[in-house]
Short mmCIF file of C-alpha atoms in Angstrom, two decimals:
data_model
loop_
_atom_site.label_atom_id
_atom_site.label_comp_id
_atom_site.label_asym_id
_atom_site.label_seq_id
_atom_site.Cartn_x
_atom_site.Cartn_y
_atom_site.Cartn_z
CA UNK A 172 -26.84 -100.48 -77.07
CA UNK A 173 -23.26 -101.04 -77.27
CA UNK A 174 -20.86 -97.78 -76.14
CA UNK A 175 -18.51 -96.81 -78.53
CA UNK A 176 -14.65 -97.11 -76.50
CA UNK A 177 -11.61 -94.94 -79.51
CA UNK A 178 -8.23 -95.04 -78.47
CA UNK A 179 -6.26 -92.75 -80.17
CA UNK A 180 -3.72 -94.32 -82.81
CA UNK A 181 -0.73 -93.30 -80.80
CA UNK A 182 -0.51 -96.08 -78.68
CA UNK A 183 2.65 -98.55 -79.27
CA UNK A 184 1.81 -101.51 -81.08
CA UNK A 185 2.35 -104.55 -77.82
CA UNK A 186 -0.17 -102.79 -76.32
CA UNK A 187 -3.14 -103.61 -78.46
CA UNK A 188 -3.62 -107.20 -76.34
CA UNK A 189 -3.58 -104.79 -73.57
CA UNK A 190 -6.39 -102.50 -74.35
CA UNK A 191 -9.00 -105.66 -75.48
CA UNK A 192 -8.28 -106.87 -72.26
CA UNK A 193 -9.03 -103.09 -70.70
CA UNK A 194 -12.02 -102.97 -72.71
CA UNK A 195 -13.45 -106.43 -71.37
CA UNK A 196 -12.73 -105.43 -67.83
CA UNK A 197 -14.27 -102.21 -68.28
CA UNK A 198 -17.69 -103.91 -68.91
CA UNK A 199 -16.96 -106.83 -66.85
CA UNK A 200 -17.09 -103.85 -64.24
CA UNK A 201 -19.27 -101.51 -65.32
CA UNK A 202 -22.16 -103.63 -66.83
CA UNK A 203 -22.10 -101.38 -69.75
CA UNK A 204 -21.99 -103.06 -73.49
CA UNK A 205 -18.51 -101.29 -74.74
CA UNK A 206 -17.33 -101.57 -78.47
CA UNK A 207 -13.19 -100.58 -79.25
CA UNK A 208 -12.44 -98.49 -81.57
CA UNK A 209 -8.83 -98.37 -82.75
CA UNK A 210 -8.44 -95.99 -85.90
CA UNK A 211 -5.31 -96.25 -87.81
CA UNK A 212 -4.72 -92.70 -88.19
CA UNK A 213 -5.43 -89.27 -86.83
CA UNK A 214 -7.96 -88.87 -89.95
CA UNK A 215 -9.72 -91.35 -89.12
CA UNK A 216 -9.94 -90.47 -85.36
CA UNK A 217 -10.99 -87.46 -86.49
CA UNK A 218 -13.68 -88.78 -88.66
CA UNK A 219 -15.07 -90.88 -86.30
CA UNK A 220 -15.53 -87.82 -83.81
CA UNK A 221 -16.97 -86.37 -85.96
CA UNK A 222 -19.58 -88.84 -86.32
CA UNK A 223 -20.76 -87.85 -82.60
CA UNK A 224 -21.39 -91.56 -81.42
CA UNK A 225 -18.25 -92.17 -79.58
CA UNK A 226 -19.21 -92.29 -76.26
CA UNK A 227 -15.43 -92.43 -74.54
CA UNK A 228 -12.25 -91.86 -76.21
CA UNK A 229 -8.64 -92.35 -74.18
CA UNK A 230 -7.29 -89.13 -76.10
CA UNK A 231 -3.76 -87.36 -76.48
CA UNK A 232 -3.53 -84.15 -74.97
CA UNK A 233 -3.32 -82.47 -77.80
CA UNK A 234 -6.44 -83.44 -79.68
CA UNK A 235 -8.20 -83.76 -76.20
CA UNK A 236 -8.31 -79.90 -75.97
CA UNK A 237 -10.86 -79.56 -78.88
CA UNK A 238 -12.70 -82.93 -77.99
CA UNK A 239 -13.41 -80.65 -74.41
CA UNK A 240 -13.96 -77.34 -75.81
CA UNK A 241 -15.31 -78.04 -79.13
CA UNK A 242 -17.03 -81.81 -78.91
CA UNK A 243 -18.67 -80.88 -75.33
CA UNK A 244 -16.40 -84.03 -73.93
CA UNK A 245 -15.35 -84.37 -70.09
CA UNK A 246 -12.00 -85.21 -68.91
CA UNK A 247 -12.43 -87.76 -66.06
CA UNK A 248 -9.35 -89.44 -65.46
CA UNK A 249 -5.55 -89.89 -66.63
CA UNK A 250 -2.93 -92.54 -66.63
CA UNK A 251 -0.82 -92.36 -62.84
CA UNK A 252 2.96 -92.18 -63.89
CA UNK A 253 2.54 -92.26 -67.75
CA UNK A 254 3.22 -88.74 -69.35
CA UNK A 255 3.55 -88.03 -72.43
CA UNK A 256 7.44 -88.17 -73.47
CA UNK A 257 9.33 -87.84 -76.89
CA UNK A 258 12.83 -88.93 -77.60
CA UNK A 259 15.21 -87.22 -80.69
CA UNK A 260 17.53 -89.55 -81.92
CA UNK A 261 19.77 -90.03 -84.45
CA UNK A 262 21.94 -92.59 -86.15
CA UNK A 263 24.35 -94.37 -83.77
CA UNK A 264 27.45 -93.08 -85.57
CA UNK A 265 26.29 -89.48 -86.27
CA UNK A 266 28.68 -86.68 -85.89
CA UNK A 267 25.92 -84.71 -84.05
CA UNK A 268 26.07 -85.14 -80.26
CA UNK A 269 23.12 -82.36 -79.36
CA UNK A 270 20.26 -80.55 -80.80
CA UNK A 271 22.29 -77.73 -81.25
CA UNK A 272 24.31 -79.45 -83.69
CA UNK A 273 21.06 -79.27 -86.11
CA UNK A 274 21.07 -77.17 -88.98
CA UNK A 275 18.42 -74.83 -90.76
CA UNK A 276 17.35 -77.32 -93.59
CA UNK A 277 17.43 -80.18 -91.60
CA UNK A 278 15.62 -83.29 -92.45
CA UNK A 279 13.65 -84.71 -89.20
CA UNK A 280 11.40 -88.09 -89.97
CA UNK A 281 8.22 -88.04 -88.06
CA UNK A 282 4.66 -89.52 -87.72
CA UNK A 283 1.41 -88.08 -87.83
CA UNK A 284 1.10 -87.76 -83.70
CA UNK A 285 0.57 -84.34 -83.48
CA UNK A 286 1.85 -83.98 -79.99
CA UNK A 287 5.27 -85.35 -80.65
CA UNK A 288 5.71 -82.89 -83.17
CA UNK A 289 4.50 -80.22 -81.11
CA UNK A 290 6.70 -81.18 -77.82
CA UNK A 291 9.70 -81.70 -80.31
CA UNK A 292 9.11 -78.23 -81.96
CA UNK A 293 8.66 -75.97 -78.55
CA UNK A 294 12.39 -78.04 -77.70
CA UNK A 295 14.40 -77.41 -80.77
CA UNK A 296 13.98 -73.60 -79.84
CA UNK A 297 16.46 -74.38 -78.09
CA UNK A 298 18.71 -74.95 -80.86
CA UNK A 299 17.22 -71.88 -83.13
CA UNK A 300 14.83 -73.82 -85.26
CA UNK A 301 11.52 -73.44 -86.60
CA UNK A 302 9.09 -75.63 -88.44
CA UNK A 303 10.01 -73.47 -91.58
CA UNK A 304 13.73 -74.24 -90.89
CA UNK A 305 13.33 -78.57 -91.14
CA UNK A 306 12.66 -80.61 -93.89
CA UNK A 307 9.95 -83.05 -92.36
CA UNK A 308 9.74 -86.36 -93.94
CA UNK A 309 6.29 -87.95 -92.74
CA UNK A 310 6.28 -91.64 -92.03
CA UNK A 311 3.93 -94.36 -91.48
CA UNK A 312 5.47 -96.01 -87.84
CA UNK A 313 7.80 -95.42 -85.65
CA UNK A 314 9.78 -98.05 -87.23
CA UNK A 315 9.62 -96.74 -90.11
CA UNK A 316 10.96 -93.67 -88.72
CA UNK A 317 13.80 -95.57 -87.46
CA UNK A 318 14.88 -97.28 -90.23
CA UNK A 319 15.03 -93.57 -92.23
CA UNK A 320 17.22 -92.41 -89.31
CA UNK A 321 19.72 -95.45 -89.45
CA UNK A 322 20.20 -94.91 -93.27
CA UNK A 323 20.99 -91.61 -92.93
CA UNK A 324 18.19 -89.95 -94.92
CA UNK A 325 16.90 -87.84 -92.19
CA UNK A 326 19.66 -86.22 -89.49
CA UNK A 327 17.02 -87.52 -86.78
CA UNK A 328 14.19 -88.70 -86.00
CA UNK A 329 11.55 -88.13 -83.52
CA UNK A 330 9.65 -90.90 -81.88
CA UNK A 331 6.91 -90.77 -78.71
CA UNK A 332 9.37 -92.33 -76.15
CA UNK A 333 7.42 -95.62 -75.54
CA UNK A 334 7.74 -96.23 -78.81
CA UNK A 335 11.60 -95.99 -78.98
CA UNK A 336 11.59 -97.57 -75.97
CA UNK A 337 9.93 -100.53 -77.70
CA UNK A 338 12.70 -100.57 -80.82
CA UNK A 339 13.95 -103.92 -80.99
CA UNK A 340 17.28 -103.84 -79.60
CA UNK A 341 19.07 -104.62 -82.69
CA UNK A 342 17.36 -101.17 -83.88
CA UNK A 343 18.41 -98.91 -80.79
CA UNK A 344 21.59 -99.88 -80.96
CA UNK A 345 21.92 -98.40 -84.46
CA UNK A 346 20.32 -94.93 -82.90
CA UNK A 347 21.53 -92.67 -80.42
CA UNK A 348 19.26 -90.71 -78.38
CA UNK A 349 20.16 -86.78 -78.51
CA UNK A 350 17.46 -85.54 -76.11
CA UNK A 351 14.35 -87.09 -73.92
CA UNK A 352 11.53 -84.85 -72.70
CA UNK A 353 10.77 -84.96 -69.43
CA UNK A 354 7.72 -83.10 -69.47
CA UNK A 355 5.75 -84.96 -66.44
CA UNK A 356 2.49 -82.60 -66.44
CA UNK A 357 0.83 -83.58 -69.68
CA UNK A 358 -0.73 -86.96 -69.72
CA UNK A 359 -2.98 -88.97 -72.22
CA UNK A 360 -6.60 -88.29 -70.83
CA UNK A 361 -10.10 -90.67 -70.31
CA UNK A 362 -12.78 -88.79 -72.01
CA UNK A 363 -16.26 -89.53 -71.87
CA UNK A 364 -19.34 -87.46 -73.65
CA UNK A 365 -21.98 -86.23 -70.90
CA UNK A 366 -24.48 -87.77 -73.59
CA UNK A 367 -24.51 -91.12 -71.95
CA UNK A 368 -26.10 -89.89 -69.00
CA UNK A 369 -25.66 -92.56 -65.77
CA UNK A 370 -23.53 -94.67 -67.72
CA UNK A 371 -20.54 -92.17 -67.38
CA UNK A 372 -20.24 -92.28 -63.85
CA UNK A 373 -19.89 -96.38 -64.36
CA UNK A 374 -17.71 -96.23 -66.55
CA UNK A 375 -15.36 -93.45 -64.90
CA UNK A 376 -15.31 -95.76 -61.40
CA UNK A 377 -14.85 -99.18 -63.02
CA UNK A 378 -11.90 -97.42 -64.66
CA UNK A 379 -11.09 -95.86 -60.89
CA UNK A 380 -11.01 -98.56 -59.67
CA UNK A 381 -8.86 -101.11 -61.56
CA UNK A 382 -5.19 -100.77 -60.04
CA UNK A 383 -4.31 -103.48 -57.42
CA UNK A 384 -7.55 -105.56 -58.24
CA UNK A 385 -7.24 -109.33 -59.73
CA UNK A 386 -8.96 -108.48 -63.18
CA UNK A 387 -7.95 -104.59 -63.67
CA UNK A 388 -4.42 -105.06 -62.81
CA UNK A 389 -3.38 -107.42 -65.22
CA UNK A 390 -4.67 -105.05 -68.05
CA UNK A 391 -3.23 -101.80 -66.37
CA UNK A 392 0.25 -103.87 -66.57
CA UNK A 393 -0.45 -104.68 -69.78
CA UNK A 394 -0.88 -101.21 -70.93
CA UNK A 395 2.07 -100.14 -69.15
CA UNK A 396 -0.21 -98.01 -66.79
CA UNK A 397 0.68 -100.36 -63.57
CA UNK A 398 -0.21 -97.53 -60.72
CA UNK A 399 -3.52 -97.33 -62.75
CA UNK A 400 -5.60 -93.87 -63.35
CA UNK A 401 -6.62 -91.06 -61.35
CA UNK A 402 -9.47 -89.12 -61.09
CA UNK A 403 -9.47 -85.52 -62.93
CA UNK A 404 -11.73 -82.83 -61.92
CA UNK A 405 -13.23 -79.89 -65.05
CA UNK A 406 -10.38 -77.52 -63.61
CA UNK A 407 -8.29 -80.22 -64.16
CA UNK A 408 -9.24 -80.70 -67.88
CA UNK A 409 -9.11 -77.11 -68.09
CA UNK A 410 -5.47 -76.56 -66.76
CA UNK A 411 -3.94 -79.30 -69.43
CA UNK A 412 -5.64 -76.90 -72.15
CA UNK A 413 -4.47 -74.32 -71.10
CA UNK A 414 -0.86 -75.87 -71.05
CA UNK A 415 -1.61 -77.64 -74.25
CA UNK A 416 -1.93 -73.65 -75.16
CA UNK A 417 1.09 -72.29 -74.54
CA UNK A 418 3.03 -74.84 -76.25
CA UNK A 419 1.11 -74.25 -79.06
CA UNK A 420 3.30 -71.07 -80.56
CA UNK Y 215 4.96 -57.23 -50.85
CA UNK Y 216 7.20 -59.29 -48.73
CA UNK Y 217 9.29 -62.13 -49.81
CA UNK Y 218 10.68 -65.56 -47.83
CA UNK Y 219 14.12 -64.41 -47.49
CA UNK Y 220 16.76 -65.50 -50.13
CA UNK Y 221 19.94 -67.43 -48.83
CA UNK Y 222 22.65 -65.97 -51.36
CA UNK Y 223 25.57 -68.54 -52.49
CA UNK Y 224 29.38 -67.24 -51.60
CA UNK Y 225 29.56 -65.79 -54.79
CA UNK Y 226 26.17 -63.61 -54.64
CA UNK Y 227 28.01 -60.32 -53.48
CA UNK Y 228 26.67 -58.10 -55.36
CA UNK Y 229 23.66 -56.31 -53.60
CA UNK Y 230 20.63 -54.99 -55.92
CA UNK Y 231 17.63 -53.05 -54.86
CA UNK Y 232 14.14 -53.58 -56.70
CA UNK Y 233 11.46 -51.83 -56.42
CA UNK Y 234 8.28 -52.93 -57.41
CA UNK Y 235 4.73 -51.76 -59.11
CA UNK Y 236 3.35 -51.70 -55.90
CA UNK Y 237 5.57 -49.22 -54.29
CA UNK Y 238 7.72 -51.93 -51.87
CA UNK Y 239 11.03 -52.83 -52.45
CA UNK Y 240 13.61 -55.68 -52.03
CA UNK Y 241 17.34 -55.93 -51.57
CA UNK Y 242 18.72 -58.98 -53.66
CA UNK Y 243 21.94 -60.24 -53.72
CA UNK Y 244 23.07 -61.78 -57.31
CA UNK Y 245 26.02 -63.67 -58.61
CA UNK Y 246 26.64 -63.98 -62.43
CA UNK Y 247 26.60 -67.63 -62.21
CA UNK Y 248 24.00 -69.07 -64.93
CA UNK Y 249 21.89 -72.38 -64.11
CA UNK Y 250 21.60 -74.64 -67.46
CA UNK Y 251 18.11 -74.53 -68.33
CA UNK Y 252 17.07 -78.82 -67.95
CA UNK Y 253 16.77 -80.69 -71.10
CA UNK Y 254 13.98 -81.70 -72.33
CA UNK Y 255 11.69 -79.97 -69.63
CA UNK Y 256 9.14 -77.59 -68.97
CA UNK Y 257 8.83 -75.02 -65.96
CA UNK Y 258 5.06 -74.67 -65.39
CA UNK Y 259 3.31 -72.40 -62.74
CA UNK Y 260 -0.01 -70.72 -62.15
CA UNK Y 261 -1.12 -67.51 -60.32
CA UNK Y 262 -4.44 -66.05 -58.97
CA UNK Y 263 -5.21 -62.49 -60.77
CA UNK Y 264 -2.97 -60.90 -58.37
CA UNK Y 265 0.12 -62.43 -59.05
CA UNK Y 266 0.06 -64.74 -56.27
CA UNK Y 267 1.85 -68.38 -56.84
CA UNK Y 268 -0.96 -70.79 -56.43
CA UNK Y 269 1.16 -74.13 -58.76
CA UNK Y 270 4.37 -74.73 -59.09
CA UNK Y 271 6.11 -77.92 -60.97
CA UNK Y 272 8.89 -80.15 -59.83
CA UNK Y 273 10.97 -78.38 -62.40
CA UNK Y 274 10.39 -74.81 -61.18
CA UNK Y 275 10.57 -75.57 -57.70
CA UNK Y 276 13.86 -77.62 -58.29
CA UNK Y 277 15.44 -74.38 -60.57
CA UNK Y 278 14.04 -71.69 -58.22
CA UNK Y 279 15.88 -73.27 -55.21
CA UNK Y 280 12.89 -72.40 -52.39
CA UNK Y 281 10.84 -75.07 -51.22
CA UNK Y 282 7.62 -75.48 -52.65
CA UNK Y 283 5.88 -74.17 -49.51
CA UNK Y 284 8.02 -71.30 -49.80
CA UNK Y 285 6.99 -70.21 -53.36
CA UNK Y 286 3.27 -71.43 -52.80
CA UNK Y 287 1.43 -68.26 -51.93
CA UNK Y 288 4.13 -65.69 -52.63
CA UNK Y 289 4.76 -63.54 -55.81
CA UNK Y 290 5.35 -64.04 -58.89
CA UNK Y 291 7.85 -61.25 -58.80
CA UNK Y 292 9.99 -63.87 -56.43
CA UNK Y 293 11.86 -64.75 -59.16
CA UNK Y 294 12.48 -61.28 -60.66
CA UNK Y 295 15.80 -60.56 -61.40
CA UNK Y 296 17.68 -57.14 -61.07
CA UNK Y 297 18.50 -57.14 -64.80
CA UNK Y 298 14.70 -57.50 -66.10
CA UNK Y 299 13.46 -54.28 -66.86
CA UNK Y 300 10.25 -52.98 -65.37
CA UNK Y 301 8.33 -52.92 -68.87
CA UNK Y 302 8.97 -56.53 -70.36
CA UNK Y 303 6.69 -57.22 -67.07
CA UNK Y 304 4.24 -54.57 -67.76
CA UNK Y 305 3.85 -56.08 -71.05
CA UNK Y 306 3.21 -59.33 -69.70
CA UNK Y 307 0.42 -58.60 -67.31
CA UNK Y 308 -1.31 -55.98 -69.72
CA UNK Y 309 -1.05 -58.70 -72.13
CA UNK Y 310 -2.44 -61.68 -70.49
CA UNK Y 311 -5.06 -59.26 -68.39
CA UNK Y 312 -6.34 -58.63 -71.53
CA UNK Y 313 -7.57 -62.35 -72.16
CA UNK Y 314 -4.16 -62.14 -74.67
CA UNK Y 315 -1.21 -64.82 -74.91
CA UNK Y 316 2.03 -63.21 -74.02
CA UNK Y 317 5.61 -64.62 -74.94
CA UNK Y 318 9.14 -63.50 -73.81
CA UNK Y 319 12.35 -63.71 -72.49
CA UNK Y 320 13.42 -63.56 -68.95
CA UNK Y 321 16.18 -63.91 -67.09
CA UNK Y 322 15.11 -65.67 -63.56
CA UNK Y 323 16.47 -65.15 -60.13
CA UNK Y 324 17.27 -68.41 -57.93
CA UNK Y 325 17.20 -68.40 -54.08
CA UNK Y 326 20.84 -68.02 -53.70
CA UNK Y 327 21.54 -65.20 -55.86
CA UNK Y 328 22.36 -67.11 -59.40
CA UNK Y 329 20.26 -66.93 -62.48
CA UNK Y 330 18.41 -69.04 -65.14
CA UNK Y 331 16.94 -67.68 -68.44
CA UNK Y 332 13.60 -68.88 -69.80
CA UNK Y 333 11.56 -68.45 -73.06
CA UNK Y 334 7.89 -68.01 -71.28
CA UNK Y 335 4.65 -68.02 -72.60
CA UNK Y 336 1.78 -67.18 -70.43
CA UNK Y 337 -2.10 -67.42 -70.63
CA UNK Y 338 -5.20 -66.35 -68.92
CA UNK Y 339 -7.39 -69.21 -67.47
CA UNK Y 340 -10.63 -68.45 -68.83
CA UNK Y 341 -13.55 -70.18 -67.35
CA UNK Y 342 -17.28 -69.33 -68.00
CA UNK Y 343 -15.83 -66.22 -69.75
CA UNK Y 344 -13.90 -64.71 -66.45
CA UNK Y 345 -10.18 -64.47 -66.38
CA UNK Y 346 -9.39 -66.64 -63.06
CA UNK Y 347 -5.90 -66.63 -62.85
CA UNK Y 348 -2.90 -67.10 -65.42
CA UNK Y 349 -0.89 -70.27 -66.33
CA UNK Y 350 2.52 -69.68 -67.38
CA UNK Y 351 4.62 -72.06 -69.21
CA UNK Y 352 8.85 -71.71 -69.54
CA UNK Y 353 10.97 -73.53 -71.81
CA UNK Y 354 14.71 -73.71 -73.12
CA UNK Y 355 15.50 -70.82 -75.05
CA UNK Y 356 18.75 -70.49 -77.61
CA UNK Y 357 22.02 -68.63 -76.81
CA UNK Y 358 21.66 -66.61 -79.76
CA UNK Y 359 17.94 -65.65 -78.39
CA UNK Y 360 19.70 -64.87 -75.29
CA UNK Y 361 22.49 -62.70 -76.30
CA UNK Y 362 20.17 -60.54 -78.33
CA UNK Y 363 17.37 -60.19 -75.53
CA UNK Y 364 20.38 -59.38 -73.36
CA UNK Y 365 21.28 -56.06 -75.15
CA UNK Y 366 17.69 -55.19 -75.59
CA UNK Y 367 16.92 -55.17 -71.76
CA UNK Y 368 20.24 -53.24 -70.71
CA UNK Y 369 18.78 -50.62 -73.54
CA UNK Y 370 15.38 -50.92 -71.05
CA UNK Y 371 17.09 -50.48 -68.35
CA UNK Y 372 19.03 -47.78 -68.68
CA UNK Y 373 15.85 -45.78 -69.97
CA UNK Y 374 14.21 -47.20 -66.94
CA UNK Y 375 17.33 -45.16 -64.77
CA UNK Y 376 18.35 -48.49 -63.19
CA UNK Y 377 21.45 -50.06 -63.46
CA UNK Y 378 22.09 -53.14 -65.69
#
């Protein structure tokens, strides 16, 4: 019986080749049937959860906290040199040079990627403002988000930073960054349900073991995960929660 | 408790005595010289139940000015500054002792005597029900936040009987 493999629906679009070709490697390695699941949206990660047949999900750290405590999942391994970054930016020929130049009753375009918004909320304290202070215009894509920022209909936008990074050029130089997170600790996480019995242990070590290998590293470098992942322990799952936690209000 | 010794900047003159809940006490020597708070990052840290620094990030270790093996093992109260009255701390551990989130302001003391403020949050880690230790989380707080806080702990303070 085939494994069900979600990624969540944050990942930048060039990198869809690249997780097909993880997936294939992963049972190439592992000699477990694996089927990808790429939902479109957080609803539909969400609903397919829910379902209870997804046997491994590469989750963001925000929605990974309730696939741990609530779903029973296990965090077993993260991306080496890939946090989890967000970039503010607004048009290129904006009068505001800084966050603090943002006003109560600001308009901010965003997607539905929860942690974005969350990382972008906890860093416009900095500047006095609150969710209640910002008119949020919800978008489809990150291009989309752009495109609202270059017009001038929202004073900025917020983007996950691999996603800005992968603007056309033509598009980024029509934006100008006003702050990048550097955040480092939190991390997009390899999740795999306990129900599969034997099968997550092969799973967790073909993934282990991909970085520097003919087959795995192609895909890795394809992903933009090049050092590969390391393993994480149950403390470790439980310290990013407990992060994930304090950012949370 | 007993600290790694600071190494105060030129303009750290001023001489400040703390004492602490435990009885001990520690001669600092502060400067009014402010580090920015880094864009765009977090400071992140954990303790064991007594205090004691058992994590610290790139970013704290980098603000702080010790060397990680310095900070590793020490604590908390390491970074306490002279200004930071006695009961926004007391708050902070009844809070999080209690299995409660706790948030607040705090002004920071570096190695050499400057300062750094923070908006922290800290947590209990809970694991099979016990409190193990606490995770504690700083970020970039606003001017206006600080000016305000400011006021309020001198109030503390001088209740306290210290000087601010």
């Amino acid at each position: 019986m085939s494994l069900n493999f979600l990624i969540a629906p944050d990942f930048a679009p060039e990198r869809f080749a690249g997780w097909h070709m993880l997936n294939t490697v992963l049972q190439k390695r592992s000699g477990e049937s694996l089927h990808l699941l790429t939902p479109a949206s957080a609803a539909e990660q969400a609903e397919l959860i829910a379902k209870g047949d997804v046997a491994a999900v590469y989750a963001n750290p925000f929605d990974a906290a309730s696939m741990i405590r609530d779903a029973g999942y296990i965090a077993v391994a993260r991306p080496l040199g890939k946090s989890d970054e967000m970039v503010m930016a607004t048009r290129a020929d904006s009068p505001l040079n800084s966050i603090e130049g943002l006003k109560p009753g600001c308009k901010i375009a965003l997607t539905d990627n929860k942690d974005v918004k969350l990382i972008g909320l906890r860093l416009l304290e900095a500047a006095d403002l609150t969710e209640a202070d910002v008119q949020w215009q919800l978008v489809e894509s990150y291009q989309a988000a752009a495109r609202m920022t270059i017009k001038g209909e929202v004073d900025i936008g917020f983007f996950l930073a691999e996603a800005y990074n992968s603007l056309s050029r033509l598009t980024k130089t029509q934006l100008k960054p006003l702050m990048e997170s550097k955040l480092a600790d939190i991390t997009h996480v390899l999740l795999i349900h306990p129900r599969i019995g034997a099968s997550l242990d092969k799973l967790r070590d073909a993934l282990l073991g991909l970085a520097g290998t003919a087959d795995g590293q192609p895909a890795l470098d394809e992903l933009g995960i090049e050092q590969g992942f390391e393993a994480m322990s149950v403390e470790d799952g439980e310290f990013m929660i407990d992060l994930m936690d304090t950012l949370l209000s | 408790m007993v600290f790694p010794p600071m190494q105060p900047a030129a303009d750290a003159t001023v001489a400040r005595e703390h004492t602490y809940h435990d009885g001990s006490s520690r001669t600092v020597m502060v400067s009014e010289r402010e580090i920015a708070y880094p864009q765009g990052r977090l400071i992140i840290s954990r303790t064991d139940l007594d205090g004691i620094i058992t994590h610290a990030n790139d970013a704290f270790v980098e603000l702080s000015g010790y060397a990680r093996e310095d900070l590793i093992g020490q604590p908390h109260a390491i970074l306490r500054h002279p200004d930071m009255p006695r009961a926004a701390f007391k708050d902070l551990w009844t809070t999080v002792a209690a299995g409660k989130k706790w948030h607040g302001y705090v002004k920071n003391l570096c190695k050499d005597g400057s300062h750094y403020w923070v908006y922290a949050t800290a947590v209990p880690n809970v694991r099979g029900g016990k409190i193990v230790g606490y995770t504690s989380v700083r970020r970039q707080p606003s001017r206006a936040k600080i000016a305000e806080i400011t006021a309020t702990y001198k109030e503390w303070l001088a209740k306290e009987g210290s000087p601010a």
